[in-house]
Amino acid sequence: MSLTSPDPRAVLPPGYPTVAEVLALDAVRQGNPRVVAGTAGLDRRVRWVHVTELTDVREILRGGELVLSTAIAWPDDRESLAKYIADLAGLGAAGLVVELGRRYPQSPPKPLLLAAEKHRLPVITLGRDTRFVTITEAVHARIIDAQLAELRSSEEVHQTFTELAVEGAEPGEVVRQISKMAGHPVVLENLAHQVLVYDATSTTEEALLDGWECRSRAVRPATRTAYDERSGWLTTVVGARGQDWGRLVLVCDGIPAPAPSRLVMLAERGAATLALNRLMQRDRETLERQTHRTLLTAILNHAHSSSEISLRARAIGVRLDDKRLVGIVLRLRGHSSSMEHQSRLRELTDHAAAAVRDKRLAALIGAVDEHSVGLLLALGPQDREDTALETFATSVRKLAGPDGGDFAIAVGTSVGAVRDARRSLLEAVQVADAAIRQTGGPSYHRLVDVRLRGLLHLLRDDARLQTYVERELGPLLAYDTERGTNLVAMLGIYLDQGRNKSAAADAAHLSRPSFYERLHRIERVLGVDLDSVESCLSLHVALLALEAVRNV
């Protein structure tokens, strides 16, 4: 029977004393301790002290014990002594302390010491008579202090993240707190391995984030929370209700596996807080503005019937029946800090509401996502659509001023019924995501040529699209990362050239045999047939989605 217990140095938290620290205790020093074998194992951590004269310890040890003995009942033959040491090491014992005088006046037998050296198991002799109970009391007091410290630490983590959850803390604040308590850099990334929030702690931003996507793709844990010793990354998935949307990474370079339990606890509690706060996040707005936003969200999500939406809108002074309805989206440019961005969004909502009032228009107005303000404009029979839109756009830009007008205005096709309002709003959202990349041009944008690229750009933050990209292109992206190749680019050239291999080879500045070899390699890595129209269509969509996800 093979005894294979985990190394107590890896299992026990740092608060537990090492064998060397136990030897420094006054209760042990009074016994005149001397390390006679296994010096290399003095950093083993002690979980408990066990006194026994028996050598059959298989049923009484669980790992991490410092064994005390007078050796009075030990066997004489060298094989039994060597087996005793092997059993102690196999069970994960921290060390063996032998009181001299009862059985061995000078030193334990040499076979035992040789076996201890082989297994790196510390053997300590006590040259003076010592009451073992004094040693156990001293060591156990130290261990209990460590356990209490661990409990206090756990309570601190629990209290801190409970407060962050209750207060609805922003992701940046949660990540900063994790980093502060862990003492390591922390990064929150999305499913496409793009950095959302980070705290570099003692390292530089460049050192932390340089080549992040490639480094992150190389860390593929098998479980939701895992420690990758090669990279020094402790990762845990972030999500709730079965919908994963990101990954939390603690960059713990130089820590041997497994990661300390405190860091694992911090990562998991932090991830839970991020997921919970994402579910609970609500804009701080007036009740009227909340009602407007709720109705817009209900239209977008099919949450209520058309008649109920009309009724509730009429109750807050916006008649939607017998009107031409136009979806409008005002989309902020730039990536400000979270607090600044929310402030800009609230100001833009106020400007839009003021422009609607000034021009005597009627509309539902509210934030539809973290970057955009949505409007459902209700036009009467006498209102000219183009004139109303132009005056609204001019007014809102004037109210925003030269420093606050950095946003795009997108307009959907007008519809004649509430049941079709969602189509106009979604069209406006899609146009806004395409128009946000443009500068200059008209005062507002309509749907012109926002086709598949625009749709994929609209969906770039959707976890389902990111999962699709990973499923279609993940092996090829990983292959390029690991081997320094550019097969993803070659695939893009091939598809952009309409699957014309000769034209693609010329566009890639490669000989035809070299380019064909790359295509065959792509087929092997992805397990696809590039002569299949359906496979190429799926891969082309995935490449366009990858551009959208990377915001290229």
CSV table of N, CA and C in Angstrom, one decimal, residues 436-520:
chain,number,residue,atom,x,y,z
A,436,ILE,N,-20.8,55.9,-34.5
A,436,ILE,CA,-19.9,56.4,-33.4
A,436,ILE,C,-18.5,56.4,-33.9
A,437,ARG,N,-18.1,55.6,-34.9
A,437,ARG,CA,-16.7,55.6,-35.5
A,437,ARG,C,-16.5,56.8,-36.4
A,438,GLN,N,-17.6,57.4,-36.9
A,438,GLN,CA,-17.5,58.5,-37.9
A,438,GLN,C,-17.4,59.8,-37.2
A,439,THR,N,-16.7,60.8,-37.9
A,439,THR,CA,-16.6,62.1,-37.4
A,439,THR,C,-17.2,63.0,-38.5
A,440,GLY,N,-17.7,64.1,-38.1
A,440,GLY,CA,-18.3,65.0,-39.0
A,440,GLY,C,-19.6,64.5,-39.6
A,441,GLY,N,-20.0,64.9,-40.8
A,441,GLY,CA,-21.2,64.4,-41.5
A,441,GLY,C,-22.4,65.1,-41.0
A,442,PRO,N,-23.6,64.5,-41.2
A,442,PRO,CA,-24.9,65.1,-40.9
A,442,PRO,C,-25.1,65.2,-39.4
A,443,SER,N,-26.1,66.0,-39.0
A,443,SER,CA,-26.4,66.2,-37.6
A,443,SER,C,-26.9,64.9,-36.9
A,444,TYR,N,-27.5,64.0,-37.8
A,444,TYR,CA,-27.9,62.7,-37.2
A,444,TYR,C,-27.8,61.7,-38.4
A,445,HIS,N,-27.7,60.4,-38.0
A,445,HIS,CA,-27.5,59.4,-39.0
A,445,HIS,C,-28.7,58.4,-39.0
A,446,ARG,N,-28.9,57.9,-40.3
A,446,ARG,CA,-29.9,56.9,-40.5
A,446,ARG,C,-29.2,55.6,-41.0
A,447,LEU,N,-30.0,54.6,-41.1
A,447,LEU,CA,-29.5,53.3,-41.6
A,447,LEU,C,-29.2,53.4,-43.1
A,448,VAL,N,-27.9,53.3,-43.5
A,448,VAL,CA,-27.5,53.4,-44.9
A,448,VAL,C,-26.9,52.1,-45.3
A,449,ASP,N,-25.8,51.8,-44.8
A,449,ASP,CA,-25.1,50.5,-45.2
A,449,ASP,C,-24.5,49.8,-44.0
A,450,VAL,N,-25.2,50.0,-42.8
A,450,VAL,CA,-24.8,49.2,-41.6
A,450,VAL,C,-25.3,47.8,-41.8
A,451,ARG,N,-24.5,46.9,-42.3
A,451,ARG,CA,-24.9,45.6,-42.6
A,451,ARG,C,-24.4,44.6,-41.5
A,452,LEU,N,-23.7,43.5,-42.0
A,452,LEU,CA,-23.3,42.5,-41.0
A,452,LEU,C,-22.2,43.1,-40.0
A,453,ARG,N,-21.3,43.9,-40.5
A,453,ARG,CA,-20.3,44.5,-39.6
A,453,ARG,C,-21.0,45.3,-38.5
A,454,GLY,N,-21.9,46.1,-38.9
A,454,GLY,CA,-22.6,46.9,-37.9
A,454,GLY,C,-23.4,46.0,-36.9
A,455,LEU,N,-24.0,45.0,-37.3
A,455,LEU,CA,-24.7,44.1,-36.4
A,455,LEU,C,-23.8,43.4,-35.4
A,456,LEU,N,-22.6,42.9,-35.9
A,456,LEU,CA,-21.7,42.3,-35.1
A,456,LEU,C,-21.0,43.3,-34.1
A,457,HIS,N,-20.8,44.5,-34.6
A,457,HIS,CA,-20.3,45.5,-33.7
A,457,HIS,C,-21.3,45.8,-32.6
A,458,LEU,N,-22.6,45.8,-32.9
A,458,LEU,CA,-23.6,46.0,-31.9
A,458,LEU,C,-23.6,44.9,-30.8
A,459,LEU,N,-23.3,43.7,-31.3
A,459,LEU,CA,-23.3,42.5,-30.4
A,459,LEU,C,-22.0,42.2,-29.7
A,460,ARG,N,-21.0,43.1,-29.9
A,460,ARG,CA,-19.6,42.8,-29.5
A,460,ARG,C,-19.5,42.4,-28.0
A,461,ASP,N,-20.3,43.0,-27.2
A,461,ASP,CA,-20.2,42.8,-25.7
A,461,ASP,C,-21.0,41.6,-25.3
A,462,ASP,N,-21.7,41.0,-26.2
A,462,ASP,CA,-22.6,39.9,-25.8
A,462,ASP,C,-21.8,38.6,-25.6
A,463,ALA,N,-21.9,38.0,-24.5
A,463,ALA,CA,-21.1,36.8,-24.1
A,463,ALA,C,-21.3,35.7,-25.2
A,464,ARG,N,-22.5,35.6,-25.7
A,464,ARG,CA,-22.8,34.6,-26.7
A,464,ARG,C,-22.0,34.8,-28.0
A,465,LEU,N,-21.8,36.0,-28.4
A,465,LEU,CA,-21.0,36.3,-29.6
A,465,LEU,C,-19.5,36.0,-29.3
A,466,GLN,N,-19.1,36.4,-28.1
A,466,GLN,CA,-17.7,36.1,-27.7
A,466,GLN,C,-17.4,34.6,-27.6
A,467,THR,N,-18.4,33.8,-27.1
A,467,THR,CA,-18.3,32.4,-27.1
A,467,THR,C,-18.3,31.8,-28.5
A,468,TYR,N,-19.1,32.4,-29.4
A,468,TYR,CA,-19.1,31.9,-30.8
A,468,TYR,C,-17.7,32.1,-31.4
A,469,VAL,N,-17.1,33.3,-31.2
A,469,VAL,CA,-15.8,33.5,-31.7
A,469,VAL,C,-14.8,32.5,-31.2
A,470,GLU,N,-14.8,32.3,-29.9
A,470,GLU,CA,-13.9,31.3,-29.3
A,470,GLU,C,-14.1,29.9,-29.8
A,471,ARG,N,-15.3,29.5,-30.0
A,471,ARG,CA,-15.6,28.2,-30.5
A,471,ARG,C,-15.1,28.0,-32.0
A,472,GLU,N,-15.3,29.1,-32.8
A,472,GLU,CA,-14.9,29.0,-34.2
A,472,GLU,C,-13.4,29.2,-34.4
A,473,LEU,N,-12.8,30.1,-33.7
A,473,LEU,CA,-11.4,30.5,-34.0
A,473,LEU,C,-10.5,30.3,-32.8
A,474,GLY,N,-11.0,29.9,-31.6
A,474,GLY,CA,-10.1,29.7,-30.5
A,474,GLY,C,-8.9,28.9,-30.7
A,475,PRO,N,-9.0,27.7,-31.3
A,475,PRO,CA,-7.8,26.8,-31.5
A,475,PRO,C,-6.8,27.5,-32.4
A,476,LEU,N,-7.3,28.3,-33.4
A,476,LEU,CA,-6.4,28.9,-34.3
A,476,LEU,C,-5.7,30.1,-33.6
A,477,LEU,N,-6.4,30.9,-32.8
A,477,LEU,CA,-5.8,32.0,-32.1
A,477,LEU,C,-4.8,31.5,-31.1
A,478,ALA,N,-5.1,30.3,-30.4
A,478,ALA,CA,-4.2,29.7,-29.5
A,478,ALA,C,-2.9,29.2,-30.2
A,479,TYR,N,-3.1,28.6,-31.4
A,479,TYR,CA,-2.0,28.1,-32.2
A,479,TYR,C,-1.1,29.3,-32.6
A,480,ASP,N,-1.6,30.4,-33.1
A,480,ASP,CA,-0.8,31.6,-33.4
A,480,ASP,C,-0.1,32.1,-32.2
A,481,THR,N,-0.7,32.1,-31.1
A,481,THR,CA,-0.1,32.7,-29.8
A,481,THR,C,1.1,31.8,-29.4
A,482,GLU,N,0.9,30.5,-29.4
A,482,GLU,CA,1.9,29.5,-29.0
A,482,GLU,C,3.1,29.4,-29.9
A,483,ARG,N,2.8,29.5,-31.2
A,483,ARG,CA,3.9,29.3,-32.2
A,483,ARG,C,4.4,30.5,-33.0
A,484,GLY,N,3.7,31.7,-32.7
A,484,GLY,CA,4.2,32.9,-33.3
A,484,GLY,C,3.8,33.0,-34.8
A,485,THR,N,2.8,32.2,-35.2
A,485,THR,CA,2.4,32.2,-36.6
A,485,THR,C,1.3,33.3,-36.8
A,486,ASN,N,0.8,33.4,-38.1
A,486,ASN,CA,-0.2,34.4,-38.4
A,486,ASN,C,-1.3,33.7,-39.3
A,487,LEU,N,-1.8,32.5,-38.8
A,487,LEU,CA,-2.7,31.8,-39.6
A,487,LEU,C,-4.1,32.5,-39.6
A,488,VAL,N,-4.4,33.2,-38.5
A,488,VAL,CA,-5.7,33.9,-38.5
A,488,VAL,C,-5.7,35.0,-39.6
A,489,ALA,N,-4.6,35.7,-39.8
A,489,ALA,CA,-4.5,36.7,-40.8
A,489,ALA,C,-4.6,36.0,-42.2
A,490,MET,N,-4.0,34.9,-42.4
A,490,MET,CA,-4.0,34.2,-43.7
A,490,MET,C,-5.4,33.7,-44.0
A,491,LEU,N,-6.2,33.3,-43.0
A,491,LEU,CA,-7.6,32.9,-43.2
A,491,LEU,C,-8.4,34.1,-43.6
A,492,GLY,N,-8.1,35.2,-43.0
A,492,GLY,CA,-8.9,36.4,-43.4
A,492,GLY,C,-8.6,36.8,-44.8
A,493,ILE,N,-7.3,36.8,-45.2
A,493,ILE,CA,-7.0,37.1,-46.6
A,493,ILE,C,-7.7,36.2,-47.6
A,494,TYR,N,-7.7,34.9,-47.3
A,494,TYR,CA,-8.3,33.9,-48.1
A,494,TYR,C,-9.8,34.2,-48.3
A,495,LEU,N,-10.5,34.5,-47.2
A,495,LEU,CA,-11.9,34.7,-47.3
A,495,LEU,C,-12.2,36.1,-47.9
A,496,ASP,N,-11.4,37.1,-47.7
A,496,ASP,CA,-11.6,38.4,-48.3
A,496,ASP,C,-11.4,38.4,-49.8
A,497,GLN,N,-10.6,37.4,-50.3
A,497,GLN,CA,-10.4,37.3,-51.7
A,497,GLN,C,-11.4,36.3,-52.4
A,498,GLY,N,-12.5,36.1,-51.6
A,498,GLY,CA,-13.6,35.3,-52.2
A,498,GLY,C,-13.2,33.8,-52.4
A,499,ARG,N,-12.3,33.3,-51.5
A,499,ARG,CA,-11.8,31.9,-51.6
A,499,ARG,C,-11.1,31.6,-52.9
A,500,ASN,N,-10.5,32.7,-53.5
A,500,ASN,CA,-9.7,32.5,-54.6
A,500,ASN,C,-8.2,32.3,-54.1
A,501,LYS,N,-7.7,31.1,-54.2
A,501,LYS,CA,-6.4,30.8,-53.6
A,501,LYS,C,-5.3,31.5,-54.2
A,502,SER,N,-5.4,31.7,-55.6
A,502,SER,CA,-4.3,32.3,-56.3
A,502,SER,C,-4.2,33.8,-55.9
A,503,ALA,N,-5.4,34.4,-55.9
A,503,ALA,CA,-5.5,35.9,-55.6
A,503,ALA,C,-5.1,36.1,-54.1
A,504,ALA,N,-5.5,35.1,-53.2
A,504,ALA,CA,-5.1,35.3,-51.8
A,504,ALA,C,-3.6,35.1,-51.6
A,505,ALA,N,-3.0,34.2,-52.3
A,505,ALA,CA,-1.5,34.0,-52.2
A,505,ALA,C,-0.8,35.3,-52.6
A,506,ASP,N,-1.3,35.9,-53.7
A,506,ASP,CA,-0.7,37.2,-54.2
A,506,ASP,C,-0.9,38.3,-53.1
A,507,ALA,N,-2.1,38.3,-52.5
A,507,ALA,CA,-2.4,39.4,-51.5
A,507,ALA,C,-1.6,39.2,-50.3
A,508,ALA,N,-1.2,37.9,-50.0
A,508,ALA,CA,-0.4,37.6,-48.8
A,508,ALA,C,1.1,37.7,-49.1
A,509,HIS,N,1.4,38.0,-50.3
A,509,HIS,CA,2.8,38.0,-50.8
A,509,HIS,C,3.6,36.7,-50.5
A,510,LEU,N,2.9,35.6,-50.8
A,510,LEU,CA,3.5,34.3,-50.6
A,510,LEU,C,3.4,33.5,-51.9
A,511,SER,N,4.3,32.6,-52.1
A,511,SER,CA,4.2,31.7,-53.2
A,511,SER,C,2.9,30.8,-53.0
A,512,ARG,N,2.4,30.3,-54.1
A,512,ARG,CA,1.2,29.5,-54.0
A,512,ARG,C,1.4,28.3,-53.1
A,513,PRO,N,2.5,27.5,-53.3
A,513,PRO,CA,2.7,26.3,-52.4
A,513,PRO,C,2.7,26.7,-51.0
A,514,SER,N,3.4,27.8,-50.6
A,514,SER,CA,3.5,28.2,-49.2
A,514,SER,C,2.1,28.6,-48.7
A,515,PHE,N,1.3,29.3,-49.5
A,515,PHE,CA,0.0,29.7,-49.0
A,515,PHE,C,-0.9,28.5,-48.9
A,516,TYR,N,-0.8,27.6,-49.9
A,516,TYR,CA,-1.7,26.4,-49.8
A,516,TYR,C,-1.3,25.6,-48.6
A,517,GLU,N,0.0,25.5,-48.2
A,517,GLU,CA,0.4,24.8,-47.0
A,517,GLU,C,-0.3,25.4,-45.8
A,518,ARG,N,-0.3,26.7,-45.7
A,518,ARG,CA,-0.9,27.4,-44.6
A,518,ARG,C,-2.4,27.1,-44.5
A,519,LEU,N,-3.1,27.1,-45.6
A,519,LEU,CA,-4.5,26.7,-45.7
A,519,LEU,C,-4.7,25.3,-45.1
A,520,HIS,N,-3.9,24.4,-45.5
A,520,HIS,CA,-4.0,23.0,-45.0
A,520,HIS,C,-3.8,22.9,-43.5
